[in-house]
PDB file of C-alpha atoms in Angstrom:
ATOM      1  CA  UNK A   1      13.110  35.897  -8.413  1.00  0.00           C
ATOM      2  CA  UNK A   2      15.639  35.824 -11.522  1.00  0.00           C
ATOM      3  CA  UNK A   3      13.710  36.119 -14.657  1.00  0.00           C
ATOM      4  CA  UNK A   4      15.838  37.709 -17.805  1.00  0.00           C
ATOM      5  CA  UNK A   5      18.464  40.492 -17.967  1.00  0.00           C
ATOM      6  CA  UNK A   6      18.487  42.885 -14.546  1.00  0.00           C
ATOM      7  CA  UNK A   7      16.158  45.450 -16.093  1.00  0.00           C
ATOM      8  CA  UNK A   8      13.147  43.058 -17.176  1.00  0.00           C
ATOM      9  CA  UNK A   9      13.793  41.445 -13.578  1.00  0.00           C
ATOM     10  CA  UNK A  10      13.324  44.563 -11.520  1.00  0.00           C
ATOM     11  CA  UNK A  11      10.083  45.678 -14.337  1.00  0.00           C
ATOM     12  CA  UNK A  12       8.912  42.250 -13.433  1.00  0.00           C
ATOM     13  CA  UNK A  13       9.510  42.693  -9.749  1.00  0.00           C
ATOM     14  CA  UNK A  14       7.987  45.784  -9.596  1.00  0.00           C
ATOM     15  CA  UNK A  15       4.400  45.112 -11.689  1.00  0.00           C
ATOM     16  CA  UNK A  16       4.658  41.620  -8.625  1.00  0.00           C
ATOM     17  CA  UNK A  17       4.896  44.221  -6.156  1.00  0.00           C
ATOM     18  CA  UNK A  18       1.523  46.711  -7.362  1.00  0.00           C
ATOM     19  CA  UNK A  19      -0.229  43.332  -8.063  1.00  0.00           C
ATOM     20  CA  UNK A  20       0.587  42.091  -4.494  1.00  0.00           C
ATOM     21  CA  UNK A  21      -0.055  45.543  -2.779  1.00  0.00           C
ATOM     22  CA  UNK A  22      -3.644  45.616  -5.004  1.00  0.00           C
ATOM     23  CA  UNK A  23      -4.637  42.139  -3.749  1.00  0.00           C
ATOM     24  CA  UNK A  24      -4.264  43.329   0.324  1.00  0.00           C
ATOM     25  CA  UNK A  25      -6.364  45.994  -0.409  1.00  0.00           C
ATOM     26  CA  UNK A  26      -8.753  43.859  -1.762  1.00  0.00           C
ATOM     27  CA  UNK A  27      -8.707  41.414   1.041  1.00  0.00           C
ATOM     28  CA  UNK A  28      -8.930  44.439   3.605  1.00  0.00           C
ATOM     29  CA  UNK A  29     -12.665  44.800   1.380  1.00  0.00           C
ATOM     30  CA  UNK A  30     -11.651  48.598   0.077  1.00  0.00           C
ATOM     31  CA  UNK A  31     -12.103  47.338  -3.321  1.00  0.00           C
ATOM     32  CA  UNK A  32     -13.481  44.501  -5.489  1.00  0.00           C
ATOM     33  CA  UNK A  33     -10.889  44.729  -8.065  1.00  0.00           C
ATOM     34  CA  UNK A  34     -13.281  44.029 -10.822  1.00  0.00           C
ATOM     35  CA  UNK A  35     -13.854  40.238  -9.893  1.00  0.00           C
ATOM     36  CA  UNK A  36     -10.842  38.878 -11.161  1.00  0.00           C
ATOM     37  CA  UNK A  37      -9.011  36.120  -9.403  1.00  0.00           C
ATOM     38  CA  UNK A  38      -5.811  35.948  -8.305  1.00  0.00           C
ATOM     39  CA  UNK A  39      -4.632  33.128 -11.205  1.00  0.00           C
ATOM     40  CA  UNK A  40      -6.013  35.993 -13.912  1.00  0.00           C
ATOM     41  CA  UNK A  41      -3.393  38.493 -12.269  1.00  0.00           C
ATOM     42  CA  UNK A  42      -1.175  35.389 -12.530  1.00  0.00           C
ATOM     43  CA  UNK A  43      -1.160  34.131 -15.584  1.00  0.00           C
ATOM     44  CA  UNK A  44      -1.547  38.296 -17.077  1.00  0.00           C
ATOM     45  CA  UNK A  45       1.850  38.614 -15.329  1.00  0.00           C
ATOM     46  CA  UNK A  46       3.756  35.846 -16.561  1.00  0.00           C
ATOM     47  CA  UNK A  47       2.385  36.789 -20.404  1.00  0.00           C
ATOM     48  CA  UNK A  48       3.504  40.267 -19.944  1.00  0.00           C
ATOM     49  CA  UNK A  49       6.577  39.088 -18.697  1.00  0.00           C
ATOM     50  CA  UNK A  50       7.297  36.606 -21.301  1.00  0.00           C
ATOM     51  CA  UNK A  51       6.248  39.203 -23.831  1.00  0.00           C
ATOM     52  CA  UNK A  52       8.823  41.849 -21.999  1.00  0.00           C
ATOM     53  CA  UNK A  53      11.529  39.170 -21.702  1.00  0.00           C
ATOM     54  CA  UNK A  54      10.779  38.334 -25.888  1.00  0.00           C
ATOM     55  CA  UNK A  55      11.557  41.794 -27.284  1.00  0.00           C
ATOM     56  CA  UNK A  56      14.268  42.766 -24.908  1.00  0.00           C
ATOM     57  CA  UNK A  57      17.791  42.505 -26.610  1.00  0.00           C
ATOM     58  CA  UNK A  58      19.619  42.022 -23.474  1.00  0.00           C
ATOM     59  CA  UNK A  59      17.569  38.900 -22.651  1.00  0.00           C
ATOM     60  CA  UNK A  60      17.879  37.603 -25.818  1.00  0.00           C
ATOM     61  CA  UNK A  61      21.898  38.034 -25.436  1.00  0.00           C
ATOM     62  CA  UNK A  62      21.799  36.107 -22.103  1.00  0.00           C
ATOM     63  CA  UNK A  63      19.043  32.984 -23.166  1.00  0.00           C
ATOM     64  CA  UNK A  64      21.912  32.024 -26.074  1.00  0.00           C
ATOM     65  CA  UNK A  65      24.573  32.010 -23.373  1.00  0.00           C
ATOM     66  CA  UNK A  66      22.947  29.603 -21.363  1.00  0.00           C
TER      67      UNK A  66
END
């Protein structure tokens, strides 16, 4: 998964990883997680993502040089 500069890429990695983690304990039935469906978690992540990848500098420096 390459999304932005190396720092917003591991953030983003890592916030994939609790969101993947929370969804097997869902599906093991220890918790409901509120309802939500998996596409909310989706689409949440790729906004907070976007919005991570939008203010970061670095980013920024490496989306003009491509």
């Amino acid at each position: 998964m390459c999304f932005g500069c190396a720092k917003c890429s591991k953030m983003g990695s890592i916030l994939l990883l609790v969101v993947g983690i929370i969804y097997v304990i869902v599906d093991l039935g220890h918790w409901n997680f509120w309802g939500l469906q998996w596409w909310t978690i989706v689409f949440l992540f790729m906004g907070i993502t976007g919005l991570a990848m939008g203010t970061c500098k670095t980013c920024q420096v490496e989306m003009q040089k491509k």
